[in-house]
PDB file of C-alpha atoms in Angstrom:
ATOM      1  CA  ASP A   1      -8.044  19.065  21.897  1.00  0.00           C
ATOM      2  CA  VAL A   2      -9.662  16.974  24.192  1.00  0.00           C
ATOM      3  CA  VAL A   3     -11.814  19.274  26.542  1.00  0.00           C
ATOM      4  CA  MET A   4     -12.410  18.272  29.977  1.00  0.00           C
ATOM      5  CA  THR A   5     -15.596  19.296  31.820  1.00  0.00           C
ATOM      6  CA  GLN A   6     -15.920  19.188  35.515  1.00  0.00           C
ATOM      7  CA  SER A   7     -19.047  19.427  37.581  1.00  0.00           C
ATOM      8  CA  PRO A   8     -19.707  21.016  40.005  1.00  0.00           C
ATOM      9  CA  LEU A   9     -17.065  23.778  40.280  1.00  0.00           C
ATOM     10  CA  SER A  10     -17.911  24.473  43.754  1.00  0.00           C
ATOM     11  CA  LEU A  11     -18.821  21.759  46.288  1.00  0.00           C
ATOM     12  CA  PRO A  12     -19.628  22.596  49.780  1.00  0.00           C
ATOM     13  CA  VAL A  13     -19.832  19.427  51.912  1.00  0.00           C
ATOM     14  CA  THR A  14     -20.672  18.555  55.630  1.00  0.00           C
ATOM     15  CA  LEU A  15     -17.738  16.694  57.583  1.00  0.00           C
ATOM     16  CA  GLY A  16     -18.402  12.957  57.484  1.00  0.00           C
ATOM     17  CA  GLN A  17     -20.808  13.214  54.375  1.00  0.00           C
ATOM     18  CA  PRO A  18     -20.006  11.813  50.918  1.00  0.00           C
ATOM     19  CA  ALA A  19     -19.026  13.856  47.860  1.00  0.00           C
ATOM     20  CA  SER A  20     -18.887  13.345  44.090  1.00  0.00           C
ATOM     21  CA  ILE A  21     -17.127  15.095  41.314  1.00  0.00           C
ATOM     22  CA  SER A  22     -18.087  14.359  37.659  1.00  0.00           C
ATOM     23  CA  CYS A  23     -15.520  14.718  34.915  1.00  0.00           C
ATOM     24  CA  ARG A  24     -16.620  14.585  31.160  1.00  0.00           C
ATOM     25  CA  SER A  25     -14.322  14.422  28.164  1.00  0.00           C
ATOM     26  CA  SER A  26     -15.115  15.507  24.612  1.00  0.00           C
ATOM     27  CA  GLN A  27     -13.464  12.367  23.320  1.00  0.00           C
ATOM     28  CA  SER A  28     -13.003   8.736  24.502  1.00  0.00           C
ATOM     29  CA  LEU A  29     -10.254   8.419  26.808  1.00  0.00           C
ATOM     30  CA  VAL A  30      -9.481   5.031  25.639  1.00  0.00           C
ATOM     31  CA  TYR A  31      -6.156   4.664  24.216  1.00  0.00           C
ATOM     32  CA  SER A  32      -4.966   2.122  21.488  1.00  0.00           C
ATOM     33  CA  ASP A  33      -3.310  -0.002  24.130  1.00  0.00           C
ATOM     34  CA  GLY A  34      -6.622  -0.793  25.692  1.00  0.00           C
ATOM     35  CA  ASN A  35      -6.009   1.546  28.883  1.00  0.00           C
ATOM     36  CA  THR A  36      -8.073   4.437  29.777  1.00  0.00           C
ATOM     37  CA  TYR A  37      -5.954   7.588  30.835  1.00  0.00           C
ATOM     38  CA  LEU A  38      -8.012   9.550  33.112  1.00  0.00           C
ATOM     39  CA  ASN A  39      -6.282  10.768  36.341  1.00  0.00           C
ATOM     40  CA  TRP A  40      -7.582  12.906  39.351  1.00  0.00           C
ATOM     41  CA  PHE A  41      -5.394  15.152  41.218  1.00  0.00           C
ATOM     42  CA  GLN A  42      -5.851  16.914  44.601  1.00  0.00           C
ATOM     43  CA  GLN A  43      -4.376  20.379  45.307  1.00  0.00           C
ATOM     44  CA  ARG A  44      -4.769  21.610  48.863  1.00  0.00           C
ATOM     45  CA  PRO A  45      -4.370  25.333  49.483  1.00  0.00           C
ATOM     46  CA  GLY A  46      -0.953  26.564  49.215  1.00  0.00           C
ATOM     47  CA  GLN A  47       0.422  23.215  47.945  1.00  0.00           C
ATOM     48  CA  SER A  48       1.581  21.537  44.569  1.00  0.00           C
ATOM     49  CA  PRO A  49      -0.916  19.313  42.860  1.00  0.00           C
ATOM     50  CA  ARG A  50      -0.746  15.566  44.207  1.00  0.00           C
ATOM     51  CA  ARG A  51      -2.101  12.620  42.151  1.00  0.00           C
ATOM     52  CA  LEU A  52      -4.782  10.561  43.785  1.00  0.00           C
ATOM     53  CA  ILE A  53      -6.178   8.226  40.989  1.00  0.00           C
ATOM     54  CA  TYR A  54      -4.685   7.143  37.668  1.00  0.00           C
ATOM     55  CA  GLU A  55      -6.179   5.020  34.934  1.00  0.00           C
ATOM     56  CA  VAL A  56      -9.873   5.996  36.107  1.00  0.00           C
ATOM     57  CA  SER A  57      -9.706   4.005  39.372  1.00  0.00           C
ATOM     58  CA  ASN A  58      -6.132   3.072  40.644  1.00  0.00           C
ATOM     59  CA  ARG A  59      -5.491   4.813  43.859  1.00  0.00           C
ATOM     60  CA  ASP A  60      -1.778   6.215  44.561  1.00  0.00           C
ATOM     61  CA  SER A  61       0.261   4.970  47.515  1.00  0.00           C
ATOM     62  CA  GLY A  62      -0.801   6.701  50.660  1.00  0.00           C
ATOM     63  CA  VAL A  63      -4.206   7.839  49.183  1.00  0.00           C
ATOM     64  CA  PRO A  64      -6.988   7.073  51.746  1.00  0.00           C
ATOM     65  CA  ASP A  65      -9.467   4.501  50.448  1.00  0.00           C
ATOM     66  CA  ARG A  66     -12.339   6.730  51.111  1.00  0.00           C
ATOM     67  CA  PHE A  67     -11.196   8.090  47.818  1.00  0.00           C
ATOM     68  CA  SER A  68     -12.417   6.166  44.704  1.00  0.00           C
ATOM     69  CA  GLY A  69     -12.663   6.574  40.859  1.00  0.00           C
ATOM     70  CA  SER A  70     -14.928   5.081  38.437  1.00  0.00           C
ATOM     71  CA  GLY A  71     -16.378   5.436  34.891  1.00  0.00           C
ATOM     72  CA  SER A  72     -15.440   4.706  31.358  1.00  0.00           C
ATOM     73  CA  GLY A  73     -15.204   6.160  27.819  1.00  0.00           C
ATOM     74  CA  THR A  74     -16.059   9.787  28.257  1.00  0.00           C
ATOM     75  CA  ASP A  75     -17.648  10.076  31.715  1.00  0.00           C
ATOM     76  CA  PHE A  76     -15.928   9.764  35.123  1.00  0.00           C
ATOM     77  CA  THR A  77     -16.510  10.273  38.751  1.00  0.00           C
ATOM     78  CA  LEU A  78     -14.463  10.972  41.846  1.00  0.00           C
ATOM     79  CA  LYS A  79     -16.179  10.005  44.991  1.00  0.00           C
ATOM     80  CA  ILE A  80     -15.183  10.597  48.726  1.00  0.00           C
ATOM     81  CA  SER A  81     -17.016   8.329  50.922  1.00  0.00           C
ATOM     82  CA  ARG A  82     -16.780  10.560  53.981  1.00  0.00           C
ATOM     83  CA  VAL A  83     -15.222  13.979  53.780  1.00  0.00           C
ATOM     84  CA  GLU A  84     -12.583  14.970  56.279  1.00  0.00           C
ATOM     85  CA  ALA A  85     -11.199  18.454  57.117  1.00  0.00           C
ATOM     86  CA  GLU A  86      -7.912  17.541  55.250  1.00  0.00           C
ATOM     87  CA  ASP A  87     -10.020  17.026  51.836  1.00  0.00           C
ATOM     88  CA  VAL A  88     -10.382  20.566  51.463  1.00  0.00           C
ATOM     89  CA  GLY A  89      -8.810  21.882  48.236  1.00  0.00           C
ATOM     90  CA  VAL A  90      -9.349  21.835  44.414  1.00  0.00           C
ATOM     91  CA  TYR A  91      -9.714  18.680  42.489  1.00  0.00           C
ATOM     92  CA  TYR A  92      -8.730  18.198  38.929  1.00  0.00           C
ATOM     93  CA  CYS A  93      -9.249  15.711  36.309  1.00  0.00           C
ATOM     94  CA  MET A  94      -6.721  15.179  33.472  1.00  0.00           C
ATOM     95  CA  GLN A  95      -6.671  13.225  30.289  1.00  0.00           C
ATOM     96  CA  GLY A  96      -3.402  11.604  29.102  1.00  0.00           C
ATOM     97  CA  VAL A  97      -4.612   9.944  25.891  1.00  0.00           C
ATOM     98  CA  GLN A  98      -3.342  12.637  23.680  1.00  0.00           C
ATOM     99  CA  TRP A  99      -1.419  15.841  23.265  1.00  0.00           C
ATOM    100  CA  PRO A 100      -1.937  18.336  24.653  1.00  0.00           C
ATOM    101  CA  LEU A 101      -2.564  17.048  28.018  1.00  0.00           C
ATOM    102  CA  THR A 102      -5.876  18.729  29.240  1.00  0.00           C
ATOM    103  CA  PHE A 103      -7.285  19.578  32.792  1.00  0.00           C
ATOM    104  CA  GLY A 104     -10.585  19.988  33.857  1.00  0.00           C
ATOM    105  CA  GLN A 105     -11.552  23.448  35.231  1.00  0.00           C
ATOM    106  CA  GLY A 106     -11.153  22.411  38.970  1.00  0.00           C
ATOM    107  CA  THR A 107     -13.664  21.650  41.515  1.00  0.00           C
ATOM    108  CA  LYS A 108     -13.211  23.582  44.770  1.00  0.00           C
ATOM    109  CA  LEU A 109     -14.337  21.245  47.947  1.00  0.00           C
ATOM    110  CA  GLU A 110     -15.118  23.195  51.048  1.00  0.00           C
ATOM    111  CA  ILE A 111     -16.521  22.420  54.438  1.00  0.00           C
ATOM    112  CA  LYS A 112     -19.904  23.599  55.012  1.00  0.00           C
TER     113      LYS A 112
ATOM    114  CA  GLU B   1      11.969   9.671  47.316  1.00  0.00           C
ATOM    115  CA  VAL B   2      11.124  11.556  44.157  1.00  0.00           C
ATOM    116  CA  GLN B   3      11.929  15.096  44.537  1.00  0.00           C
ATOM    117  CA  LEU B   4      11.654  17.996  41.892  1.00  0.00           C
ATOM    118  CA  VAL B   5      13.031  21.236  42.622  1.00  0.00           C
ATOM    119  CA  GLU B   6      12.415  24.327  40.249  1.00  0.00           C
ATOM    120  CA  SER B   7      14.551  27.384  40.226  1.00  0.00           C
ATOM    121  CA  GLY B   8      14.842  30.524  38.099  1.00  0.00           C
ATOM    122  CA  GLY B   9      11.497  32.080  38.450  1.00  0.00           C
ATOM    123  CA  GLY B  10      11.174  35.912  39.046  1.00  0.00           C
ATOM    124  CA  LEU B  11      10.029  39.190  37.670  1.00  0.00           C
ATOM    125  CA  VAL B  12      10.489  39.926  34.158  1.00  0.00           C
ATOM    126  CA  GLN B  13       9.434  42.598  31.722  1.00  0.00           C
ATOM    127  CA  PRO B  14       7.058  41.998  28.872  1.00  0.00           C
ATOM    128  CA  GLY B  15       9.046  40.715  25.877  1.00  0.00           C
ATOM    129  CA  GLY B  16      11.802  39.621  28.060  1.00  0.00           C
ATOM    130  CA  SER B  17      13.159  35.899  28.618  1.00  0.00           C
ATOM    131  CA  LEU B  18      13.562  33.660  31.507  1.00  0.00           C
ATOM    132  CA  ARG B  19      15.032  30.133  31.809  1.00  0.00           C
ATOM    133  CA  LEU B  20      13.602  27.931  34.378  1.00  0.00           C
ATOM    134  CA  SER B  21      15.527  24.885  35.764  1.00  0.00           C
ATOM    135  CA  CYS B  22      14.282  21.700  37.591  1.00  0.00           C
ATOM    136  CA  ALA B  23      16.644  19.497  39.614  1.00  0.00           C
ATOM    137  CA  PRO B  24      15.326  16.026  40.022  1.00  0.00           C
ATOM    138  CA  SER B  25      16.404  13.470  42.547  1.00  0.00           C
ATOM    139  CA  GLY B  26      15.241  10.010  43.843  1.00  0.00           C
ATOM    140  CA  PHE B  27      14.707   8.387  40.407  1.00  0.00           C
ATOM    141  CA  THR B  28      16.665   7.718  37.096  1.00  0.00           C
ATOM    142  CA  PHE B  29      16.160  10.950  35.520  1.00  0.00           C
ATOM    143  CA  SER B  30      17.242   9.844  31.954  1.00  0.00           C
ATOM    144  CA  SER B  31      14.654   7.030  31.845  1.00  0.00           C
ATOM    145  CA  HIS B  32      11.587   9.294  32.133  1.00  0.00           C
ATOM    146  CA  TRP B  33       9.696  11.765  30.278  1.00  0.00           C
ATOM    147  CA  MET B  34       9.477  15.019  31.862  1.00  0.00           C
ATOM    148  CA  SER B  35       6.955  18.156  31.808  1.00  0.00           C
ATOM    149  CA  TRP B  36       6.091  21.518  32.583  1.00  0.00           C
ATOM    150  CA  VAL B  37       2.840  22.593  33.909  1.00  0.00           C
ATOM    151  CA  ARG B  38       1.787  26.040  34.935  1.00  0.00           C
ATOM    152  CA  GLN B  39      -0.873  27.625  36.977  1.00  0.00           C
ATOM    153  CA  ALA B  40      -1.927  31.322  36.707  1.00  0.00           C
ATOM    154  CA  PRO B  41      -2.807  33.042  39.900  1.00  0.00           C
ATOM    155  CA  GLY B  42      -6.090  31.972  41.101  1.00  0.00           C
ATOM    156  CA  ARG B  43      -6.578  29.688  38.058  1.00  0.00           C
ATOM    157  CA  GLY B  44      -6.612  26.182  37.011  1.00  0.00           C
ATOM    158  CA  LEU B  45      -3.686  23.951  35.793  1.00  0.00           C
ATOM    159  CA  GLU B  46      -2.295  24.182  32.165  1.00  0.00           C
ATOM    160  CA  TRP B  47      -0.024  21.747  30.771  1.00  0.00           C
ATOM    161  CA  VAL B  48       2.868  23.591  29.091  1.00  0.00           C
ATOM    162  CA  ALA B  49       5.417  21.021  27.420  1.00  0.00           C
ATOM    163  CA  SER B  50       6.843  17.587  27.596  1.00  0.00           C
ATOM    164  CA  ILE B  51      10.058  16.041  26.597  1.00  0.00           C
ATOM    165  CA  ASN B  52      11.100  12.308  26.219  1.00  0.00           C
ATOM    166  CA  GLN B  53      13.872  10.609  27.674  1.00  0.00           C
ATOM    167  CA  GLY B  54      16.632  11.476  25.103  1.00  0.00           C
ATOM    168  CA  GLY B  55      15.244  14.973  24.283  1.00  0.00           C
ATOM    169  CA  SER B  56      14.366  13.912  20.557  1.00  0.00           C
ATOM    170  CA  GLU B  57      10.530  14.409  21.113  1.00  0.00           C
ATOM    171  CA  LYS B  58       8.975  17.502  22.398  1.00  0.00           C
ATOM    172  CA  ASN B  59       5.379  18.570  22.671  1.00  0.00           C
ATOM    173  CA  TYR B  60       3.965  21.975  23.471  1.00  0.00           C
ATOM    174  CA  VAL B  61       0.653  23.681  24.180  1.00  0.00           C
ATOM    175  CA  ASP B  62      -0.298  25.986  21.109  1.00  0.00           C
ATOM    176  CA  SER B  63       0.095  29.169  23.177  1.00  0.00           C
ATOM    177  CA  VAL B  64       3.707  28.758  23.753  1.00  0.00           C
ATOM    178  CA  LYS B  65       4.780  27.340  20.528  1.00  0.00           C
ATOM    179  CA  GLY B  66       7.750  29.315  19.085  1.00  0.00           C
ATOM    180  CA  ARG B  67       8.228  30.999  22.146  1.00  0.00           C
ATOM    181  CA  PHE B  68       9.174  28.221  24.801  1.00  0.00           C
ATOM    182  CA  THR B  69      11.590  25.522  24.464  1.00  0.00           C
ATOM    183  CA  ILE B  70      11.997  22.643  26.696  1.00  0.00           C
ATOM    184  CA  SER B  71      15.210  20.862  26.968  1.00  0.00           C
ATOM    185  CA  ARG B  72      17.212  18.540  29.101  1.00  0.00           C
ATOM    186  CA  ASP B  73      20.571  17.642  30.100  1.00  0.00           C
ATOM    187  CA  ASN B  74      20.637  14.024  31.454  1.00  0.00           C
ATOM    188  CA  ALA B  75      24.514  14.235  32.388  1.00  0.00           C
ATOM    189  CA  LYS B  76      23.708  17.151  34.698  1.00  0.00           C
ATOM    190  CA  GLN B  77      20.257  15.770  35.770  1.00  0.00           C
ATOM    191  CA  SER B  78      18.561  18.913  34.819  1.00  0.00           C
ATOM    192  CA  LEU B  79      15.479  20.079  33.146  1.00  0.00           C
ATOM    193  CA  TYR B  80      14.952  23.383  31.361  1.00  0.00           C
ATOM    194  CA  LEU B  81      12.266  25.670  30.209  1.00  0.00           C
ATOM    195  CA  GLN B  82      13.524  28.648  28.022  1.00  0.00           C
ATOM    196  CA  MET B  83      10.695  31.151  27.749  1.00  0.00           C
ATOM    197  CA  ASN B  84      11.080  34.104  25.240  1.00  0.00           C
ATOM    198  CA  SER B  85       8.798  36.982  24.100  1.00  0.00           C
ATOM    199  CA  LEU B  86       7.057  36.686  27.727  1.00  0.00           C
ATOM    200  CA  SER B  87       3.646  38.452  28.185  1.00  0.00           C
ATOM    201  CA  ALA B  88       1.441  39.102  31.125  1.00  0.00           C
ATOM    202  CA  GLU B  89      -0.611  35.873  30.214  1.00  0.00           C
ATOM    203  CA  ASP B  90       2.603  33.843  30.972  1.00  0.00           C
ATOM    204  CA  THR B  91       2.418  34.884  34.686  1.00  0.00           C
ATOM    205  CA  ALA B  92       2.110  31.780  36.637  1.00  0.00           C
ATOM    206  CA  VAL B  93       3.634  29.131  38.851  1.00  0.00           C
ATOM    207  CA  TYR B  94       5.572  26.868  36.704  1.00  0.00           C
ATOM    208  CA  TYR B  95       5.709  23.113  38.093  1.00  0.00           C
ATOM    209  CA  CYS B  96       8.255  20.670  36.953  1.00  0.00           C
ATOM    210  CA  ALA B  97       6.541  17.313  36.629  1.00  0.00           C
ATOM    211  CA  ARG B  98       7.318  13.595  35.907  1.00  0.00           C
ATOM    212  CA  TYR B  99       5.407  12.521  33.007  1.00  0.00           C
ATOM    213  CA  ILE B 100       4.699   8.585  32.477  1.00  0.00           C
ATOM    214  CA  PRO B 101       2.673   7.846  29.371  1.00  0.00           C
ATOM    215  CA  GLY B 102      -0.972   8.750  30.184  1.00  0.00           C
ATOM    216  CA  THR B 103      -0.336  10.591  33.639  1.00  0.00           C
ATOM    217  CA  ILE B 104       1.842  12.883  35.652  1.00  0.00           C
ATOM    218  CA  ASP B 105       2.878  11.056  38.918  1.00  0.00           C
ATOM    219  CA  TYR B 106       5.123  13.646  40.651  1.00  0.00           C
ATOM    220  CA  TRP B 107       5.075  17.513  40.987  1.00  0.00           C
ATOM    221  CA  GLY B 108       7.682  20.046  42.150  1.00  0.00           C
ATOM    222  CA  GLN B 109       6.687  22.772  44.469  1.00  0.00           C
ATOM    223  CA  GLY B 110       6.805  25.290  41.807  1.00  0.00           C
ATOM    224  CA  THR B 111       8.595  28.475  40.752  1.00  0.00           C
ATOM    225  CA  LEU B 112       6.562  31.808  40.201  1.00  0.00           C
ATOM    226  CA  VAL B 113       7.164  33.844  36.979  1.00  0.00           C
ATOM    227  CA  THR B 114       5.686  37.406  36.989  1.00  0.00           C
ATOM    228  CA  VAL B 115       5.643  39.317  33.773  1.00  0.00           C
ATOM    229  CA  SER B 116       5.121  42.889  34.486  1.00  0.00           C
ATOM    230  CA  SER B 117       6.568  46.308  33.757  1.00  0.00           C
TER     231      SER B 117
END
């Protein structure tokens, strides 16, 4: 199985400041079709998960442009340029390159 | 607008069975892979199972193989998860999700399954 490791697991951030979450995979997430299947999800308190980013860096419709994804191979990052109150929640990375699909442990973002 | 509505959760005794259902709308159900993902109380996300468009290909996480069965009825526009031999470790919110190769793009609101005597 592909193991996904996130850091940090807890991320206190001051409003308006940037935030960064790292996700590392135990194997390359480059599929045979050349695409890299690394996704980021946001789960606000009491809500279902919502996809933010797919294929490393593609933002979903309606996702603010303060969210960005980057990385390659086995090393990926989700960045929030300026944290807002509505960004509070848990963020998960997920690999889609092979079964079983696997998620990182989650990073809990809170406001300082 | 894509919507996924789960039902069938509840309290079940250890060793018991439960069938979850998911009613999709807003997209052509028969054209998409579908999945179940669960989240134990206070824990992270765990993919459970996926099924292809026609139901001929199914994949499961090891911990549920032989106990859970994912299925679909395209005529009825429904996705199912039959769960047998349930244990406390299966207690979780179960999410129905739309799977596109490499990603999950939509999630339902979830249904809570509690396994307890």
